[in-house]
Short mmCIF file of C-alpha atoms and ligand atoms in Angstrom, two decimals:
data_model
loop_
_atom_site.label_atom_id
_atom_site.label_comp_id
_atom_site.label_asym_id
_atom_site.label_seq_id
_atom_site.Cartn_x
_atom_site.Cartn_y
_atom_site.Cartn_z
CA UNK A 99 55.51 -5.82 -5.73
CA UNK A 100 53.73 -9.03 -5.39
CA UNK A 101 50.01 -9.27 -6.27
CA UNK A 102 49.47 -11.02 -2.85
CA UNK A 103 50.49 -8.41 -1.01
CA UNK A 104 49.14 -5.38 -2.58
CA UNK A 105 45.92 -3.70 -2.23
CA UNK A 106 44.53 -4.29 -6.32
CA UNK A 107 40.83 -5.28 -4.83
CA UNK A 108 39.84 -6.73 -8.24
CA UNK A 109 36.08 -7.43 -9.02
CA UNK A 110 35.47 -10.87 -10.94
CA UNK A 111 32.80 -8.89 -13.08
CA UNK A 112 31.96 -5.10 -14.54
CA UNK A 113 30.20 -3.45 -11.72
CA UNK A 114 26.81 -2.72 -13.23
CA UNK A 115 26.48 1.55 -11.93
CA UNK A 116 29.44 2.34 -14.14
CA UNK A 117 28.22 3.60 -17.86
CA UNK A 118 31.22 4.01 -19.19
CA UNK A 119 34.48 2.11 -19.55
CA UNK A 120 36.44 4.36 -17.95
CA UNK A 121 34.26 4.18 -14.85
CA UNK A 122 33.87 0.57 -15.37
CA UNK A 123 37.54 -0.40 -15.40
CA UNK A 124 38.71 1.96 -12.55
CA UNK A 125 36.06 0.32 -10.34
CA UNK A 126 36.88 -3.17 -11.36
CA UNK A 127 40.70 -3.22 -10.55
CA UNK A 128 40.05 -0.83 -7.61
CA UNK A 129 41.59 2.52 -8.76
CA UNK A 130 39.29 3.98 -6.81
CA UNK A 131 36.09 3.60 -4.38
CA UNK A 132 32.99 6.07 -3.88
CA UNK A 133 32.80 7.56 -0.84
CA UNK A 134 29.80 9.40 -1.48
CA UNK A 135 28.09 11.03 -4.52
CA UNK A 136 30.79 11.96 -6.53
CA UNK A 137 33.42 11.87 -4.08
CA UNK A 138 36.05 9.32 -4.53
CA UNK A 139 39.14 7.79 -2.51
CA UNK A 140 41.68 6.75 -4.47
CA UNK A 141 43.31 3.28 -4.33
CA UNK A 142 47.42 2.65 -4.84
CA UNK A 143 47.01 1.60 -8.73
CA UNK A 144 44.19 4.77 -9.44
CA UNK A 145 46.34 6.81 -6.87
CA UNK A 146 49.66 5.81 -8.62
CA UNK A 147 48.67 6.59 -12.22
CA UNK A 148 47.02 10.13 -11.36
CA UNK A 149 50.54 11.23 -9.54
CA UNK A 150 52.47 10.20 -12.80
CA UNK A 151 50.13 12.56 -14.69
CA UNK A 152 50.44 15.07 -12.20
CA UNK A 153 54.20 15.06 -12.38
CA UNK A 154 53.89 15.39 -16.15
CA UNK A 155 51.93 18.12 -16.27
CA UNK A 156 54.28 19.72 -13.57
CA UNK A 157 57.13 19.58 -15.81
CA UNK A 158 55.56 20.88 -18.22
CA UNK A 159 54.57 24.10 -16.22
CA UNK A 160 58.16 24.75 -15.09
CA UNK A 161 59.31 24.33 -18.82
CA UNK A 162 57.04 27.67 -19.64
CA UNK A 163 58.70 29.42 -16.26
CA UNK A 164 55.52 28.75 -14.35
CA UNK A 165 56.05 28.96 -10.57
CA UNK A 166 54.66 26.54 -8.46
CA UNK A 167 52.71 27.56 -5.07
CA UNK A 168 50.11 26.02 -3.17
CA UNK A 169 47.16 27.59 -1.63
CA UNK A 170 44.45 26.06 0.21
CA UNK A 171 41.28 24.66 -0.84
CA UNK A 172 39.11 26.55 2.16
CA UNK A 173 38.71 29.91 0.68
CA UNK A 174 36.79 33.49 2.76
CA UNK A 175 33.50 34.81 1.56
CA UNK A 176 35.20 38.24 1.46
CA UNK A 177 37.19 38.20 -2.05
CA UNK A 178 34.22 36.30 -3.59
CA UNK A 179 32.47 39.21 -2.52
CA UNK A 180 34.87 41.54 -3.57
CA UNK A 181 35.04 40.05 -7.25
CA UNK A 182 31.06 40.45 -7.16
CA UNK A 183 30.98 35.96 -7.99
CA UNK A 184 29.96 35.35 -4.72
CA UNK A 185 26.30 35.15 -5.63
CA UNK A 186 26.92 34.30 -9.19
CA UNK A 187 28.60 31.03 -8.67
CA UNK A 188 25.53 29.59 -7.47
CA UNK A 189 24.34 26.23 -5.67
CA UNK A 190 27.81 24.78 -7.57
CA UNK A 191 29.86 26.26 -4.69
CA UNK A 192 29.55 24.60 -1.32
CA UNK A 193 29.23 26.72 1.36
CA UNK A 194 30.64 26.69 4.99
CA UNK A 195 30.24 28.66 8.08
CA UNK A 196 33.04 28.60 10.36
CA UNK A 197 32.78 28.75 14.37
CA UNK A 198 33.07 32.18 14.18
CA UNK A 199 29.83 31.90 11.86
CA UNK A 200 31.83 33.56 8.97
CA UNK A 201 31.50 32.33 5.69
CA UNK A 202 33.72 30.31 4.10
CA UNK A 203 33.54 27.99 0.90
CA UNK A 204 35.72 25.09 -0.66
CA UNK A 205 37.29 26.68 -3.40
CA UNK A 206 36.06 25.57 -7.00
CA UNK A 207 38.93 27.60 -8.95
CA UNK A 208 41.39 30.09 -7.73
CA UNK A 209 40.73 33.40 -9.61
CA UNK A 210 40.14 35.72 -6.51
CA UNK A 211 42.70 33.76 -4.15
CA UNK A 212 45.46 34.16 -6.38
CA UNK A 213 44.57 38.08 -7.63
CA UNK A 214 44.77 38.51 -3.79
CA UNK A 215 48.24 36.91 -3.22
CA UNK A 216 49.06 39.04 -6.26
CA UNK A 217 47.78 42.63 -5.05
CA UNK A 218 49.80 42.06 -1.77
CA UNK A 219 53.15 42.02 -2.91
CA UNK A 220 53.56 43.06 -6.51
CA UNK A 221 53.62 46.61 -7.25
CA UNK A 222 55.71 47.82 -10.10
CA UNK A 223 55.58 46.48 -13.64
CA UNK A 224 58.91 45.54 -13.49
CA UNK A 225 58.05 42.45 -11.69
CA UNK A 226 55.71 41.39 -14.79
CA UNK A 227 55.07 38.38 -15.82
CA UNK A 228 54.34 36.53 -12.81
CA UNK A 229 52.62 32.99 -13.92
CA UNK A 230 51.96 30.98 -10.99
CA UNK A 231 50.16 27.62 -10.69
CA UNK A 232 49.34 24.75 -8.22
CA UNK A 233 48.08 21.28 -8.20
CA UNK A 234 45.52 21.13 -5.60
CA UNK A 235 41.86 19.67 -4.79
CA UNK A 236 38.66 21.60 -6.08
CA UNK A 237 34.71 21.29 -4.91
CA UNK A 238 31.67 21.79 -7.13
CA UNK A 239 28.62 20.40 -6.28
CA UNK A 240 27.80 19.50 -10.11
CA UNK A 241 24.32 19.00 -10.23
CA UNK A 242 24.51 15.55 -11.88
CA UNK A 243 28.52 14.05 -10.86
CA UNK A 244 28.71 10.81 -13.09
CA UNK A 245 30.79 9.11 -15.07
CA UNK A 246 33.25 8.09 -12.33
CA UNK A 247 35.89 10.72 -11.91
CA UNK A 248 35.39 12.65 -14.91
CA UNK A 249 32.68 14.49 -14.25
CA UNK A 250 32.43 14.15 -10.25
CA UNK A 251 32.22 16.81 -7.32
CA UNK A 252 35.61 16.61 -5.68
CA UNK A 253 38.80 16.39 -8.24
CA UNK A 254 42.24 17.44 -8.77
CA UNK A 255 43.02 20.48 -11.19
CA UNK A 256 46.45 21.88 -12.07
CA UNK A 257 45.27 25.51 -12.40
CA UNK A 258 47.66 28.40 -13.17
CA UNK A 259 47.06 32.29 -13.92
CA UNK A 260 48.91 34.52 -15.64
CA UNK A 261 49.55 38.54 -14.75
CA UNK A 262 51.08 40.68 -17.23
CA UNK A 263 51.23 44.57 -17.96
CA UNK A 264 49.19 44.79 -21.39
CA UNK A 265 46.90 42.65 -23.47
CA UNK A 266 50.06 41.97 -25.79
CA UNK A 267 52.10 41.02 -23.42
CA UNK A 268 48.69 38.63 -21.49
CA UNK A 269 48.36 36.73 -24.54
CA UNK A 270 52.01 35.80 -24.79
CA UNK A 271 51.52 33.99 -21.28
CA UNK A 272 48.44 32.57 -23.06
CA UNK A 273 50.19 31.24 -26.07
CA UNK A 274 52.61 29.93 -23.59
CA UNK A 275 50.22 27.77 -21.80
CA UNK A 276 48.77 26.94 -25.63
CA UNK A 277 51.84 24.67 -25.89
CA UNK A 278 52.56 23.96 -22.34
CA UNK A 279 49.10 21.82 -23.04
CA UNK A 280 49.87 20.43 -26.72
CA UNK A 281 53.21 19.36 -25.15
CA UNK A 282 51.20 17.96 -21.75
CA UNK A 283 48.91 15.66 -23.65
CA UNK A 284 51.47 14.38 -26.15
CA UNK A 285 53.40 12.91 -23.56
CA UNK A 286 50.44 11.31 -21.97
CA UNK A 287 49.81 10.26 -25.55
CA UNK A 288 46.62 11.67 -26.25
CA UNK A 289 45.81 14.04 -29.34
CA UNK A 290 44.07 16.78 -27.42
CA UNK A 291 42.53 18.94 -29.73
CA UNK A 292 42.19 23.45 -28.79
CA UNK A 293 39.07 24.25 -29.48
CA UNK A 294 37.52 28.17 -29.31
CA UNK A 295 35.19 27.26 -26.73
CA UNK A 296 32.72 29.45 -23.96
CA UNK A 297 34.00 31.54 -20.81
CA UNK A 298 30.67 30.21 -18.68
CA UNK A 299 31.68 31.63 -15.11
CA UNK A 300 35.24 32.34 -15.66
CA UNK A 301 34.76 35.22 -18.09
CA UNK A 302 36.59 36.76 -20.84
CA UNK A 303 36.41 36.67 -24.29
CA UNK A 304 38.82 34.58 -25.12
CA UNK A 305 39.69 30.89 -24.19
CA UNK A 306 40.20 27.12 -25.64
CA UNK A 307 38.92 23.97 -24.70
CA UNK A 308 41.19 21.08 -24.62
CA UNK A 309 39.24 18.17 -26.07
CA UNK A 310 40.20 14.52 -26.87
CA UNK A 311 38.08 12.33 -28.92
CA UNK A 312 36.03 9.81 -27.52
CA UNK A 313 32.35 8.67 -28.24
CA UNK A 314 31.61 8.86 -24.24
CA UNK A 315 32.24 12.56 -24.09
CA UNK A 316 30.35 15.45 -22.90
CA UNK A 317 31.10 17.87 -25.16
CA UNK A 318 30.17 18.04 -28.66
CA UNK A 319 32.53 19.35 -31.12
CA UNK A 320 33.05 20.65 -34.61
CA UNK A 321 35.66 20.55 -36.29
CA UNK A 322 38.10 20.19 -39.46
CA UNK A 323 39.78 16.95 -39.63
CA UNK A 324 43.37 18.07 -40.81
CA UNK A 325 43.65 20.09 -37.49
CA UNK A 326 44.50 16.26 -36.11
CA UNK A 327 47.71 16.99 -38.34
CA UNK A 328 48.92 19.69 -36.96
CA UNK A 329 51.68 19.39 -34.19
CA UNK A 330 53.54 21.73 -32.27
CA UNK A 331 57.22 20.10 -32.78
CA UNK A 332 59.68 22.89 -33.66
CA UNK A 333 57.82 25.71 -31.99
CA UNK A 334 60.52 27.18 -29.46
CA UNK A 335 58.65 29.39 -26.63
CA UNK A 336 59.52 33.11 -28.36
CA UNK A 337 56.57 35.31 -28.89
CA UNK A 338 56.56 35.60 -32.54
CA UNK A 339 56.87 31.53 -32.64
CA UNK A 340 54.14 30.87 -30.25
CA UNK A 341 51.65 33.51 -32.05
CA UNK A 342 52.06 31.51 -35.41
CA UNK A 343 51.67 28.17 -33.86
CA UNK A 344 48.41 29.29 -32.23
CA UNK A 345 47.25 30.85 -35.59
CA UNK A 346 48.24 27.49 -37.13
CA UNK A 347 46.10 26.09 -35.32
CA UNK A 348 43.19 28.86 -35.95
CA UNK A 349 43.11 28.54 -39.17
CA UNK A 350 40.58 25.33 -39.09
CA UNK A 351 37.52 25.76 -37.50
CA UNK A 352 37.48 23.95 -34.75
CA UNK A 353 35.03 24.41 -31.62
CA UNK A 354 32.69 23.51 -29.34
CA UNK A 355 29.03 23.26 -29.05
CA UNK A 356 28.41 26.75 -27.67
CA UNK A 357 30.72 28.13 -30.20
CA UNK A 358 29.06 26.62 -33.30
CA UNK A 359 27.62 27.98 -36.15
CA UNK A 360 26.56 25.64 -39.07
CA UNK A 361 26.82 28.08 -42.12
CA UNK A 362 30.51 29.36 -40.89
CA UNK A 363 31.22 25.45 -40.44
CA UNK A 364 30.09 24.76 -43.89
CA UNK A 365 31.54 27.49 -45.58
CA UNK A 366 34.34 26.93 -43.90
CA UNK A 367 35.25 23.18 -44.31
CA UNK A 368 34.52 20.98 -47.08
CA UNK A 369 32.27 17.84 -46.71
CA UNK A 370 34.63 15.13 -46.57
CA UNK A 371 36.85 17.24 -44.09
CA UNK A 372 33.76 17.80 -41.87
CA UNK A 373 33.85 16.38 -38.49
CA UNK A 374 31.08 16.33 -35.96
CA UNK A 375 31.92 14.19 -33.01
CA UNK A 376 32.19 13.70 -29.21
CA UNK A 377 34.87 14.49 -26.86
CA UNK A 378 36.47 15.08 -23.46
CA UNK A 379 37.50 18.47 -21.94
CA UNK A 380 41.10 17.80 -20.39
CA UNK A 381 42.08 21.83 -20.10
CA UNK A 382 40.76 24.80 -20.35
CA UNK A 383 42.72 28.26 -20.62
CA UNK A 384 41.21 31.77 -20.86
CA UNK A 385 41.82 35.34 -21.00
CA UNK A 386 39.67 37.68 -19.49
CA UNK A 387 42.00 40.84 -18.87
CA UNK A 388 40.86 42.97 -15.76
CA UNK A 389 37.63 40.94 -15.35
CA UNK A 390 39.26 40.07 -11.29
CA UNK A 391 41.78 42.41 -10.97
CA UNK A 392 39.71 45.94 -11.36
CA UNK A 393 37.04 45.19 -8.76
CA UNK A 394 39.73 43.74 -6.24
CA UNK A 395 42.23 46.61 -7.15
CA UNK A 396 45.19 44.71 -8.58
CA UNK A 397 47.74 47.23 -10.12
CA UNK A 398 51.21 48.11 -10.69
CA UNK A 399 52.91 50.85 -11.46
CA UNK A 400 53.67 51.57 -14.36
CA UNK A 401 57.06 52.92 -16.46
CA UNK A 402 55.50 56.71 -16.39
CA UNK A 403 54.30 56.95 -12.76
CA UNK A 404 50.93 56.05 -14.01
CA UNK A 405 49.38 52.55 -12.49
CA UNK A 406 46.92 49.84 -14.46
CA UNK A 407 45.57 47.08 -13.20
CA UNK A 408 47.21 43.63 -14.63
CA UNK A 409 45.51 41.40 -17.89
CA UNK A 410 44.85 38.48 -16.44
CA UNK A 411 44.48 34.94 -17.47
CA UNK A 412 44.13 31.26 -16.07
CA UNK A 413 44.60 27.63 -17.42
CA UNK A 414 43.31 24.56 -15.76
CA UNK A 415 43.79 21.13 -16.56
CA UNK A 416 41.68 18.31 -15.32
CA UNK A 417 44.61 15.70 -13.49
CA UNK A 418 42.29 13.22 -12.28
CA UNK A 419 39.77 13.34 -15.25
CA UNK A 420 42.95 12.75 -17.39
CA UNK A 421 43.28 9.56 -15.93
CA UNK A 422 39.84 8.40 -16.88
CA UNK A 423 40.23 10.33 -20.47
CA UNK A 424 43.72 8.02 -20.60
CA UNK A 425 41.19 4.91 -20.29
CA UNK A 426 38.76 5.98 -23.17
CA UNK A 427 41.57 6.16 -25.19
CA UNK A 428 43.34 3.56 -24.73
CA UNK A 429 41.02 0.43 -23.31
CA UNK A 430 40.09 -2.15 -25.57
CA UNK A 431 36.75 -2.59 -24.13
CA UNK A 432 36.35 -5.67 -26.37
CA UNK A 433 39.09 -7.94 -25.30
CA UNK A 434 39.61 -6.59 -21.62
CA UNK A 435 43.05 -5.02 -22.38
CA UNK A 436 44.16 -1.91 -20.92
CA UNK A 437 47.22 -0.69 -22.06
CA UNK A 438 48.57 2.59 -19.74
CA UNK A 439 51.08 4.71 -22.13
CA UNK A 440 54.69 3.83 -20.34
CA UNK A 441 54.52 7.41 -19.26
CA UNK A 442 51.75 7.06 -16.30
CA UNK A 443 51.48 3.36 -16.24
CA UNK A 444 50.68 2.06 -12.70
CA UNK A 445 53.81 -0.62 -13.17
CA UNK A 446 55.92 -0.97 -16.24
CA UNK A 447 55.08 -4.68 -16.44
CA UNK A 448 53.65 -7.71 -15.04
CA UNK A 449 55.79 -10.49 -14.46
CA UNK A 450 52.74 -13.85 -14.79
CA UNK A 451 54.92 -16.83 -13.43
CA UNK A 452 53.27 -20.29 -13.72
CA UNK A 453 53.20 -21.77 -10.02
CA UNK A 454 52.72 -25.29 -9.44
CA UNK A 455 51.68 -26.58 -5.61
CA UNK A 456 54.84 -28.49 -5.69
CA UNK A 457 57.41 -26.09 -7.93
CA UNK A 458 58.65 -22.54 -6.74
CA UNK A 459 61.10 -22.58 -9.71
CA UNK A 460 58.99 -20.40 -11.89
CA UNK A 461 58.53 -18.25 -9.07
CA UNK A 462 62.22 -18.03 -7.91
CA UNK A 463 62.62 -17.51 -11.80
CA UNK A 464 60.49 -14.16 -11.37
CA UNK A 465 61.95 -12.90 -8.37
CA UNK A 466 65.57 -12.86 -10.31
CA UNK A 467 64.27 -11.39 -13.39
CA UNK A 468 62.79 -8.49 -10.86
CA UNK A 469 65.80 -7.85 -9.00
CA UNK A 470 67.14 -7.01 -12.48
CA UNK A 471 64.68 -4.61 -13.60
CA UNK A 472 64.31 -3.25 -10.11
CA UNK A 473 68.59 -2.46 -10.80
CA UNK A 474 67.56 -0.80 -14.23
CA UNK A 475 64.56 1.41 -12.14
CA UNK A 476 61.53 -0.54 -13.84
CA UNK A 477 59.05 -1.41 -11.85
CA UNK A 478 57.10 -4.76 -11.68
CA UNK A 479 53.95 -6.61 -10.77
CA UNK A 480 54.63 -10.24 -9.70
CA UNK A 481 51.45 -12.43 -9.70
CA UNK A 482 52.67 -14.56 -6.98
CA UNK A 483 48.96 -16.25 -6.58
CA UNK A 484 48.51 -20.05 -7.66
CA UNK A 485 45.35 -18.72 -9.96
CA UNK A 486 45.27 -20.49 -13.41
CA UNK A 487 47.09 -18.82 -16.07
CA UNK A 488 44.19 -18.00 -17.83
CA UNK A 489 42.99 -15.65 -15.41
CA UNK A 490 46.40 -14.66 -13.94
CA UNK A 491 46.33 -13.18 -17.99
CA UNK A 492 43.29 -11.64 -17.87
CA UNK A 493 44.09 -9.84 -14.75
CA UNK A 494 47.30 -8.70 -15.77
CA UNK A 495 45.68 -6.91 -19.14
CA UNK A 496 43.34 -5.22 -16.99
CA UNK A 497 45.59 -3.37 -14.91
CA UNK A 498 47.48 -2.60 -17.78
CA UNK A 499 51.54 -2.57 -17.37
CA UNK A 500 51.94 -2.27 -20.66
CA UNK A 501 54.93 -5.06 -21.29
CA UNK A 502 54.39 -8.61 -19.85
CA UNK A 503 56.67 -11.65 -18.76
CA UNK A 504 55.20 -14.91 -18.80
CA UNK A 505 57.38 -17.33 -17.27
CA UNK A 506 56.29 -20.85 -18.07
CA UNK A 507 56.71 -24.41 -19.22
CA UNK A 508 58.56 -22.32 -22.79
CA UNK A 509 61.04 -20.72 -20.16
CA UNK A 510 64.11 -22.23 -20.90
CA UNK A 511 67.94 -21.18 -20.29
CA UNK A 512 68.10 -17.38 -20.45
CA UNK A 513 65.41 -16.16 -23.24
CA UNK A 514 62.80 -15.19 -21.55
CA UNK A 515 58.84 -15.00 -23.22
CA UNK A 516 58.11 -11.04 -23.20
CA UNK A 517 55.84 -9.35 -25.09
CA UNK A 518 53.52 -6.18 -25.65
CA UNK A 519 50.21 -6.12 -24.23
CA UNK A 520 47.97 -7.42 -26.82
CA UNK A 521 50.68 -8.11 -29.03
CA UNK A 522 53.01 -11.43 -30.06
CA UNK A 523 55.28 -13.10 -27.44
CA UNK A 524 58.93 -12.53 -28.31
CA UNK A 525 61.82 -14.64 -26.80
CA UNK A 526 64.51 -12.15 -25.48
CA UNK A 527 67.06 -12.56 -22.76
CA UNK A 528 66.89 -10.15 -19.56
CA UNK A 529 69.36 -7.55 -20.89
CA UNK A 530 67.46 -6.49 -24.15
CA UNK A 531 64.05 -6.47 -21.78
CA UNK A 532 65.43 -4.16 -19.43
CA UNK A 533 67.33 -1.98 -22.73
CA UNK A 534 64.23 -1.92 -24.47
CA UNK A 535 61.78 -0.82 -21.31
CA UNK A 536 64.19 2.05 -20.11
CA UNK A 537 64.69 3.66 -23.67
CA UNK A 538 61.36 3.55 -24.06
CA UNK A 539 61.20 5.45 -20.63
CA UNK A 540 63.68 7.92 -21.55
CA UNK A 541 61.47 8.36 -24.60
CA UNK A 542 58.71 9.59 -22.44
C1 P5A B 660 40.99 27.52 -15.32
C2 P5A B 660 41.87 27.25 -14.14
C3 P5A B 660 38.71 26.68 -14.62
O1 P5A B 660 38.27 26.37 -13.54
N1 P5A B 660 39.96 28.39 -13.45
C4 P5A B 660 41.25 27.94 -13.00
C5 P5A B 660 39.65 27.89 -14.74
N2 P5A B 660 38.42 26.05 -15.76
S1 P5A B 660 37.44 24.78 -15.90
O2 P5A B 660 37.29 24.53 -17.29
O3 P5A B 660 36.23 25.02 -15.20
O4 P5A B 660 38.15 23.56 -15.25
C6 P5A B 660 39.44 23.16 -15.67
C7 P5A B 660 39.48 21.67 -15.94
O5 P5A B 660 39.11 20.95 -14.78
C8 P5A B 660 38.46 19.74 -15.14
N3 P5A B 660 37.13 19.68 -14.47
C9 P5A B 660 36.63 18.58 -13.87
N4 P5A B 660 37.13 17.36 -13.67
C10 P5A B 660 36.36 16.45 -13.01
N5 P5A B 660 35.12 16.72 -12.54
C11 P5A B 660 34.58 17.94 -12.70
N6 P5A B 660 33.38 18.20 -12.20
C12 P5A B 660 35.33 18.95 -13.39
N7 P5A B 660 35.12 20.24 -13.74
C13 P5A B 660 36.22 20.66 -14.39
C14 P5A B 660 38.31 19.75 -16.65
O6 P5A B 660 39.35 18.98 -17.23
C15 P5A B 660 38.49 21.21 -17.01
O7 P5A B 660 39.03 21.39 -18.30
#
């Protein structure tokens, strides 16, 4: 893709509204653009990034047997009513009448919707688990949306929930979703942190906050610093293995503000281990049993001709906050150098030829090199403008393909001047580019 052609609207400056870099960068290379309070369009590079992530977390879903489905984000009054959060759910839900003057709302999670899908066509035990998830759009009219994306009124969630016939067998699916998430965020390399954290209007008793570190965060955390240690590499998906990884990771305290208590934290973890920071919420799974599925009569039968109603859980992760929690991470606010892991990057490089008014050889030079990596699958941003390198540079590390080719007056013969964002210019020739891009790929 040449620069010319796409739409990258790229502002010369930081746009003053945005607090935080995340916010700040997204607006500057036009990832996205307010459409009103907290409600965002998003642009081909913001657009492109936050489907990568989405297909990430996807995989990961299906690894764990997760089913994919997709319900709609209009929701009835009626099974709000029926799970008596309706009224509870407050000014956060927005509210619509319909022509028929019914009431309707735009869904801000899918507890009832999905106990209701549930209760129509699974009877017997046998049929247990079910864990079904989609990807799909959610409303809540946050009292203060800021931050860009990551805290905003319209966003995407991947939420799933669980249905099982005990509280044994429920907190299997949980630990299931426990790694589904470590594995998620390692691949979008971030070290996402579970944290015991609050039900708030979801319920239950039990549930974990997903939480990278970063100084911008909204949520304040607690926690042991040799949890950051702690991996979940080996773990296969049996029940036994997935109960000691989760206990692995219980044994350091580790939680969130609502969750804290200084003398446990104290007693707990010693001073230089100690760890009292900031950090973003990129999932959030809980278990909360019967909480939906007694008051909107979700049962099976059971093995003895009895019938129970299913233990229920659900798991959400935050897909378009994750690409602003990506940028916290990984921007080098400093020196204007974004560097997307090769996982979700918006193009796997930028290809910066030198153009002179009366030479198209550097840019002939690109469009070769391009038809090669396009052969090998790798995708490329050409800056086909006649903008000074300078700025053609700066550009490029701002959008953030995290390799670069800089063809210029050093291009000679077949090496070619490649390098790392932010990191020294190697010479290599077009084969060992493309070689090292797509194992690195494969990697991820
Ligand atoms: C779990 C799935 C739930 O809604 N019901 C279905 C449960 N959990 S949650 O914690 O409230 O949200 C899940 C994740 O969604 C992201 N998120 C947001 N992202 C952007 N703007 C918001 N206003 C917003 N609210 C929640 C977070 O990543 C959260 O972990």
């Amino acid at each position: 893709m040449y620069i010319s052609q796409s739409f990258i609207p790229i502002l010369k400056n930081n746009p003053s509204e945005a607090k935080i870099k995340s916010h700040q960068l997204m607006l500057r290379v036009g990832m996205i653009k307010q459409s009103s309070a907290g409600i965002y369009s998003w642009l081909p590079l913001g657009f492109k990034v936050m489907k990568k992530i989405e297909k990430i977390v996807r995989e990961e879903q299906n690894k764990i047997g997760a089913q994919e489905i997709l319900m709609p984000t209009i929701q009835s009054s009626e099974i709000w009513k029926e799970s008596g959060r309706y009224e509870d759910y407050g000014e956060e839900m927005l509210r619509i009448k319909d022509r028929q003057n019914r009431e309707m709302l735009y869904g801000p999670t899918n507890e009832e919707l999905v106990t209701d899908i549930f209760r129509a066509s699974v009877k017997s035990y046998k049929s247990l688990p079910q864990l079904l998830y989609h990807i799909q759009w959610k409303f809540r009219d946050e009292i203060r949306p800021r931050f860009g994306i990551m805290r905003c009124r319209e966003f995407y969630m991947k939420d799933a929930y669980s249905f099982d016939i005990s509280d044994d067998e429920a907190l299997f699916s949980y630990n299931k979703f426990f790694i589904s998430y470590l594995k998620t965020f390692k691949r979008l390399d971030l070290t996402a942190i579970p944290m015991a954290a609050d039900t708030g209007p979801i319920g239950g008793n039990l549930s974990h906050e997903f939480i990278i570190l970063a100084e911008t965060g909204e949520s304040k955390i607690y926690t042991d610093k040799r949890i950051f240690d702690l991996n979940s590499e080996g773990t296969n998906l049996e029940k036994k293995a997935l109960e000691n990884l989760r206990k692995k990771y219980e044994e350091f305290y580790s939680v969130t503000d609502e969750k804290f208590d200084k003398d446990e934290f104290e007693k707990k973890v010693s001073e230089n281990n100690r760890l009292k920071t900031k950090g973003i919420e990129v999932g959030h799974i809980f278990y909360f049993g019967d909480k939906y599925s007694k008051p909107m009569g979700a049962s099976v039968d059971l093995s003895g001709g009895k019938k129970d109603f299913v233990k229920m859980g659900s798991y959400g992760i935050g897909v378009s906050r994750l690409v602003g929690a990506i940028i916290e991470a990984k921007y080098d606010e400093q020196n204007e150098i974004m560097k997307w892991p090769i996982s979700v990057a918006p193009y796997d490089v930028g290809i910066i030829p030198m153009i002179n008014k009366n030479d198209n050889s550097a840019l002939e030079k690109a469009n070769k090199i391009n038809f090669e990596l396009k052969k090998n699958n790798i995708d490329a941003l050409i800056d086909d403008t006649d903008e000074n390198f300078s700025s053609k540079i700066k550009k490029m590390n701002l959008i953030g393909a995290p390799y670069q080719i800089i063809i210029g007056k050093q291009t000679d013969g077949d090496l070619i001047e490649f390098k790392e964002i932010g990191k020294e210019t190697q010479k290599l020739d077009i084969t060992e580019i493309t070689n090292k891009i797509k194992e690195l790929k494969e990697k991820n």
